[in-house]
Amino acid sequence: MQGILEAGNILKNDGLVAFPTETVYGLGGNALDEKAAEKIYMAKGRPSDNPLIVHIADFSAIEKIVKSVPERAKKLADAFWPGPLTMIFEKSELVPYGTTGGLETVAVRMPNHPIALELIRAGGGYVAAPSANKSGRPSPTLASHVEEDLSGRIDMILDGGPVGIGLESTIVDFTDEIPTILRPGYINQEMLEEVIGPVQMDKALMHVDASVAPKAPGMKYRHYAPEAELVVVVGHPADVQTRIRQLAKEKVQAGYRVGIIATDESAKEYPVGIVKSIGTREQEETIAQHLFAVLREFDDNKVDFIYSEAFYTPQIGQAIMNRLLKAAGQHKIEV
Ligand code: TXA
Ligand code: MG
């Protein structure tokens, strides 16, 4: 691809390049230089205690940045890399604390996207990259989202079109006895357990309890927050639709602008409000793909309230609901 060499040189000189991956767009900088990490935090407006994921393009590259790779992690790498999986290990001395937010551990991922892989190789092999959004906004799934948030604050954006998955990678921590999922993603617990046996969920993901601090520092922030008040309605589809219709009608009568997150199947059931279909329940991938874009669109529409159906779909449902409920500040109504 045109521009990759230039982009690689920018990274080598501690500049910042946004690039597509199969999950979401990333904001890349040289992972082995503290100055680049600092620039990333500045550009995103992100707290610098929130560690970055180091992206590699070849498995052999991992040796230099971690103390050791457990056997089970090798198996997961064999099964899922390149792909939407991030693994956490004890870091080596080569990785600066600026990249790991002061932690002794480092998160590593090999993304499954040709542009990302080429860029990592061109940039020296180790690219630190958070999602390329302004801190607190939904992760970018299109190059235009990156431009909206970071234009003028970074050196280059590589446009690879829409991403495939639309939700950030699954994070598995290997520094505990039992591997622990810190952030759910496209690769779910069952898929991991098929390869390596028992895997646990971080307690902070199970109970939404403020007293249990999440182990991934980034999971504690209110992420992906739309400007409107977002409420998720959970229950049997017919009841959910009835309640959303009711809520939308009340708010519109009171003079507010209302958005509704529906599906291809249900969109016609809502006569009042700005109704957006997020995808089809027949294909859960489409729901994951469009979640962040729909939240951004509602910001543009300047709605005051958003009511969303729930999407507890078989494979990706846990990840979808994790992001949606976070965006809602955990505000849900059960019917
Ligand atoms: O799909 C993805 O993972 C995307 C693409 C660009 O690769 N990247 C991404 O990065 O989502 P970011 O920075 O938005 O999210 C990284 C998450 C944060 O919640 C952070 O706290 C956690 O990973 N994390 C990173 N290093 C960690 C570590 N050493 N220990 C615990 N959590 C860590
Ligand atoms: Mg992020």
XYZ file of C-alpha atoms and ligand atoms in Angstrom:
369
model
C 0.000 0.000 0.000
C 1.143 3.542 -0.827
C 2.194 5.481 2.194
C 3.233 2.541 4.368
C 6.920 3.314 4.090
C 6.291 6.942 4.927
C 4.120 5.848 7.843
C 6.867 3.490 9.026
C 9.354 6.353 9.004
C 6.992 8.523 11.011
C 6.848 5.778 13.662
C 10.634 5.422 13.679
C 10.884 9.155 14.381
C 8.422 8.919 17.274
C 5.474 10.315 15.331
C 1.911 8.998 15.422
C 0.050 7.064 12.709
C -3.570 5.895 12.897
C -4.160 2.582 11.136
C -6.908 0.009 10.589
C -6.981 -3.340 12.386
C -9.645 -6.036 12.209
C -11.166 -4.799 15.511
C -11.077 -0.970 15.526
C -8.676 1.726 14.256
C -5.540 2.083 16.365
C -3.355 5.116 17.105
C 0.198 3.837 16.672
C 3.483 5.024 18.103
C 6.862 3.376 18.723
C 6.262 1.060 21.714
C 9.910 1.037 22.735
C 10.229 4.791 23.138
C 8.620 6.614 26.041
C 8.322 9.832 24.028
C 5.921 8.209 21.579
C 3.725 6.931 24.408
C 3.576 10.427 25.862
C 2.434 11.809 22.511
C -0.276 9.158 22.294
C -1.674 10.129 25.693
C -1.589 13.793 24.708
C -3.347 13.260 21.383
C -6.131 11.162 22.931
C -6.451 13.203 26.098
C -6.054 9.915 27.924
C -4.904 9.432 31.523
C -1.329 8.170 31.383
C -1.919 5.403 33.957
C -3.878 3.545 31.277
C -1.443 1.099 29.633
C -1.087 0.610 25.865
C -1.192 -2.633 23.876
C 2.040 -3.474 22.000
C 1.288 -4.739 18.488
C 3.659 -7.159 16.770
C 3.662 -8.708 13.286
C 5.699 -11.879 13.880
C 5.485 -14.268 16.798
C 9.265 -14.323 17.259
C 9.129 -10.595 18.083
C 7.479 -11.376 21.427
C 10.675 -12.748 22.996
C 12.286 -9.341 23.336
C 9.409 -7.677 25.174
C 8.251 -10.291 27.701
C 10.011 -12.326 30.425
C 8.513 -15.604 29.213
C 5.543 -16.984 27.296
C 3.600 -19.737 29.109
C 2.769 -22.881 27.107
C -0.964 -22.123 27.158
C -0.357 -18.654 25.738
C 1.617 -20.203 22.878
C -1.366 -22.415 22.163
C -3.695 -19.418 22.047
C -1.279 -17.586 19.762
C -1.238 -20.635 17.468
C -5.012 -20.757 17.425
C -5.910 -17.057 17.222
C -2.947 -14.924 16.049
C -2.999 -12.906 13.955
C -6.404 -12.018 15.382
C -8.548 -10.144 17.922
C -6.772 -11.443 21.029
C -4.467 -9.536 23.395
C -2.394 -11.369 26.017
C -0.705 -9.916 29.108
C 2.710 -11.065 30.379
C 5.519 -9.879 32.650
C 7.386 -7.252 30.645
C 11.094 -7.244 29.801
C 13.358 -4.262 30.476
C 13.111 -3.177 26.854
C 9.522 -1.992 27.326
C 9.392 1.469 28.914
C 7.009 2.194 31.793
C 5.581 4.983 29.664
C 4.071 2.300 27.426
C 2.748 0.123 30.266
C 1.362 2.922 32.408
C 3.935 2.119 35.077
C 3.017 -1.600 35.261
C 5.479 -4.522 35.315
C 3.294 -6.269 32.728
C 2.788 -5.695 29.012
C -0.196 -6.407 26.754
C 0.698 -7.917 23.358
C -1.397 -8.466 20.233
C -0.824 -9.508 16.617
C -3.612 -7.886 14.591
C -5.144 -9.635 11.586
C -5.063 -6.853 9.020
C -2.626 -6.543 6.099
C -2.123 -2.777 6.510
C -1.516 -3.116 10.256
C 0.998 -5.934 9.771
C 2.886 -4.053 7.045
C 2.950 -0.901 9.138
C 4.300 -2.711 12.201
C 7.120 -4.204 10.111
C 7.884 -0.858 8.451
C 7.889 0.918 11.819
C 10.443 -1.317 13.528
C 8.316 -4.202 14.809
C 6.720 -2.847 18.018
C 3.770 -0.500 17.760
C 1.934 0.731 20.857
C -1.664 1.442 19.889
C -4.780 2.298 21.816
C -8.031 2.746 19.927
C -7.723 5.911 17.816
C -10.553 7.859 19.457
C -10.475 10.814 21.761
C -10.612 9.486 25.322
C -14.235 8.878 26.309
C -15.633 8.631 22.770
C -16.670 5.395 21.037
C -13.795 3.515 19.374
C -13.388 4.338 15.658
C -14.550 1.796 13.105
C -14.009 4.083 10.088
C -11.097 6.375 9.141
C -13.545 9.296 9.214
C -14.168 8.649 12.940
C -10.419 9.020 13.552
C -10.408 12.243 11.594
C -13.341 13.618 13.619
C -11.518 12.969 16.885
C -7.810 13.417 16.153
C -7.389 15.487 13.011
C -4.484 17.955 13.469
C -3.203 16.084 16.528
C -1.482 13.171 14.735
C 0.876 12.821 11.770
C -0.987 10.447 9.457
C -4.118 8.325 9.031
C -4.012 5.157 6.924
C -7.512 4.561 5.556
C -8.337 0.869 5.195
C -12.106 1.264 4.929
C -14.539 -0.100 7.538
C -13.097 -2.556 10.088
C -14.342 -6.139 10.194
C -15.259 -6.812 13.830
C -16.038 -3.412 15.295
C -15.264 -4.185 18.964
C -11.826 -4.146 20.602
C -9.833 -7.342 21.139
C -10.422 -9.870 23.907
C -7.801 -9.335 26.647
C -6.454 -12.385 28.519
C -4.129 -11.914 31.495
C -1.474 -14.622 31.847
C 0.099 -13.263 35.023
C -2.452 -15.154 37.202
C -2.462 -18.913 37.857
C -5.644 -19.245 35.802
C -5.726 -17.130 32.630
C -8.222 -14.301 33.165
C -10.383 -12.421 30.668
C -10.068 -8.714 31.464
C -12.092 -7.492 28.474
C -14.560 -9.632 26.488
C -14.340 -9.549 22.689
C -15.084 -11.509 19.540
C -13.064 -14.460 20.878
C -15.157 -15.590 23.842
C -14.481 -17.688 26.941
C -15.744 -20.891 25.330
C -13.456 -20.498 22.316
C -10.454 -19.923 24.598
C -11.339 -22.885 26.839
C -11.595 -25.193 23.843
C -7.897 -24.574 23.259
C -6.402 -24.350 26.782
C -8.998 -25.479 29.332
C -10.173 -23.316 32.245
C -10.198 -19.566 31.744
C -11.839 -17.207 34.247
C -13.591 -13.869 33.906
C -12.242 -10.875 35.834
C -14.556 -10.372 38.832
C -15.094 -6.742 37.907
C -16.748 -7.928 34.657
C -19.170 -10.194 36.477
C -20.484 -7.914 39.208
C -20.985 -4.377 38.297
C -19.767 -3.418 41.701
C -17.731 -0.284 42.194
C -15.786 -1.897 45.033
C -14.178 -4.450 42.681
C -11.499 -2.637 40.688
C -11.031 -3.974 37.157
C -7.540 -5.311 36.442
C -7.364 -3.617 33.054
C -7.030 0.018 34.123
C -8.884 1.175 31.018
C -12.020 -0.737 32.013
C -12.649 1.533 34.976
C -13.314 4.647 32.922
C -16.728 5.492 31.563
C -15.925 4.660 27.967
C -17.752 5.083 24.718
C -20.005 7.617 26.312
C -22.554 9.178 23.984
C -23.628 12.716 24.770
C -27.251 11.681 25.326
C -28.513 9.691 28.296
C -28.467 6.076 27.106
C -30.707 3.405 28.654
C -30.705 -0.292 27.707
C -34.026 -2.139 27.965
C -33.681 -5.855 28.723
C -36.351 -8.569 28.485
C -38.558 -10.476 26.051
C -38.533 -8.737 22.649
C -42.230 -7.825 22.646
C -42.015 -6.339 26.162
C -38.824 -4.471 25.293
C -40.456 -2.921 22.242
C -43.546 -1.904 24.221
C -41.451 -0.232 26.911
C -39.207 1.601 24.428
C -42.279 2.848 22.514
C -43.721 4.127 25.788
C -40.512 5.853 26.929
C -39.955 7.435 23.516
C -43.509 8.756 23.399
C -43.261 10.304 26.890
C -39.977 12.058 26.152
C -41.028 13.326 22.733
C -44.246 14.714 24.252
C -42.106 16.474 26.841
C -40.167 18.140 24.027
C -37.001 16.030 23.971
C -35.205 14.472 21.007
C -35.133 10.691 21.271
C -33.003 8.059 19.524
C -33.785 4.342 19.395
C -31.302 1.533 18.733
C -33.216 -1.271 17.040
C -32.470 -4.060 14.544
C -33.543 -4.733 10.959
C -36.235 -6.975 12.416
C -37.631 -4.476 14.943
C -37.042 -1.007 13.433
C -40.579 -0.818 12.021
C -42.067 -1.297 15.504
C -41.104 2.213 16.618
C -43.302 5.015 15.269
C -41.764 7.780 17.410
C -38.116 8.948 17.652
C -35.047 8.680 15.412
C -34.796 4.929 14.832
C -31.496 3.353 13.764
C -31.008 -0.287 12.935
C -27.736 -1.564 14.328
C -27.793 -4.746 12.204
C -29.701 -8.004 11.992
C -30.228 -10.564 14.735
C -29.772 -13.219 12.046
C -26.090 -12.221 11.885
C -24.714 -11.053 15.221
C -21.477 -9.825 13.565
C -23.444 -6.976 11.995
C -24.539 -5.760 15.435
C -20.947 -5.702 16.730
C -19.784 -3.939 13.546
C -22.175 -1.029 13.831
C -22.491 -0.382 17.574
C -19.845 2.347 17.869
C -20.832 4.062 14.606
C -24.482 4.236 15.714
C -23.474 5.823 19.042
C -21.445 8.436 17.147
C -24.331 9.134 14.758
C -26.641 9.834 17.680
C -24.123 12.408 18.951
C -24.390 14.119 15.546
C -28.192 13.959 15.749
C -28.052 15.773 19.095
C -30.617 13.555 20.765
C -31.275 13.913 24.503
C -32.177 10.286 25.239
C -31.281 7.009 23.548
C -33.206 3.797 24.241
C -31.561 0.593 23.107
C -32.685 -2.999 22.828
C -30.339 -5.548 24.449
C -28.188 -7.873 22.326
C -27.316 -11.011 24.273
C -26.361 -12.895 21.092
C -24.612 -16.324 21.245
C -20.951 -15.630 20.444
C -20.296 -11.901 20.650
C -23.214 -10.937 22.907
C -21.133 -10.668 26.044
C -18.728 -8.241 24.354
C -21.524 -6.242 22.736
C -23.407 -5.885 26.040
C -20.186 -5.030 27.908
C -19.611 -2.034 25.573
C -23.266 -1.015 25.369
C -23.816 -1.056 29.151
C -20.560 0.835 29.685
C -21.769 3.489 27.263
C -24.996 3.573 29.278
C -23.113 3.972 32.562
C -24.726 0.570 33.426
C -28.196 2.121 33.206
C -30.621 -0.648 32.261
C -34.309 -1.301 32.726
C -35.514 -4.907 33.034
C -39.019 -5.575 31.775
O -8.585 -4.266 19.519
C -7.805 -3.640 20.239
O -7.288 -4.135 21.257
C -7.484 -2.182 19.848
C -6.713 -2.219 18.523
C -6.219 -0.861 18.102
O -5.674 -3.148 18.595
N -6.749 -1.517 20.869
C -7.325 -1.126 22.050
O -6.494 -0.415 22.896
O -8.480 -1.368 22.326
P -7.020 0.442 24.123
O -5.835 1.164 24.624
O -8.182 1.252 23.724
O -7.426 -0.609 25.195
C -6.410 -1.344 25.866
C -6.937 -1.939 27.140
C -7.168 -0.914 28.225
O -8.366 -1.233 28.917
C -5.940 -1.118 29.123
O -6.186 -0.748 30.446
C -5.694 -2.611 28.979
O -5.971 -2.860 27.621
N -4.285 -2.971 29.222
C -3.201 -2.694 28.465
N -2.076 -3.143 29.022
C -2.434 -3.734 30.186
C -1.725 -4.382 31.235
N -0.404 -4.507 31.210
N -2.438 -4.870 32.286
C -3.787 -4.742 32.330
N -4.509 -4.143 31.360
C -3.851 -3.640 30.311
Mg -9.912 2.369 23.785
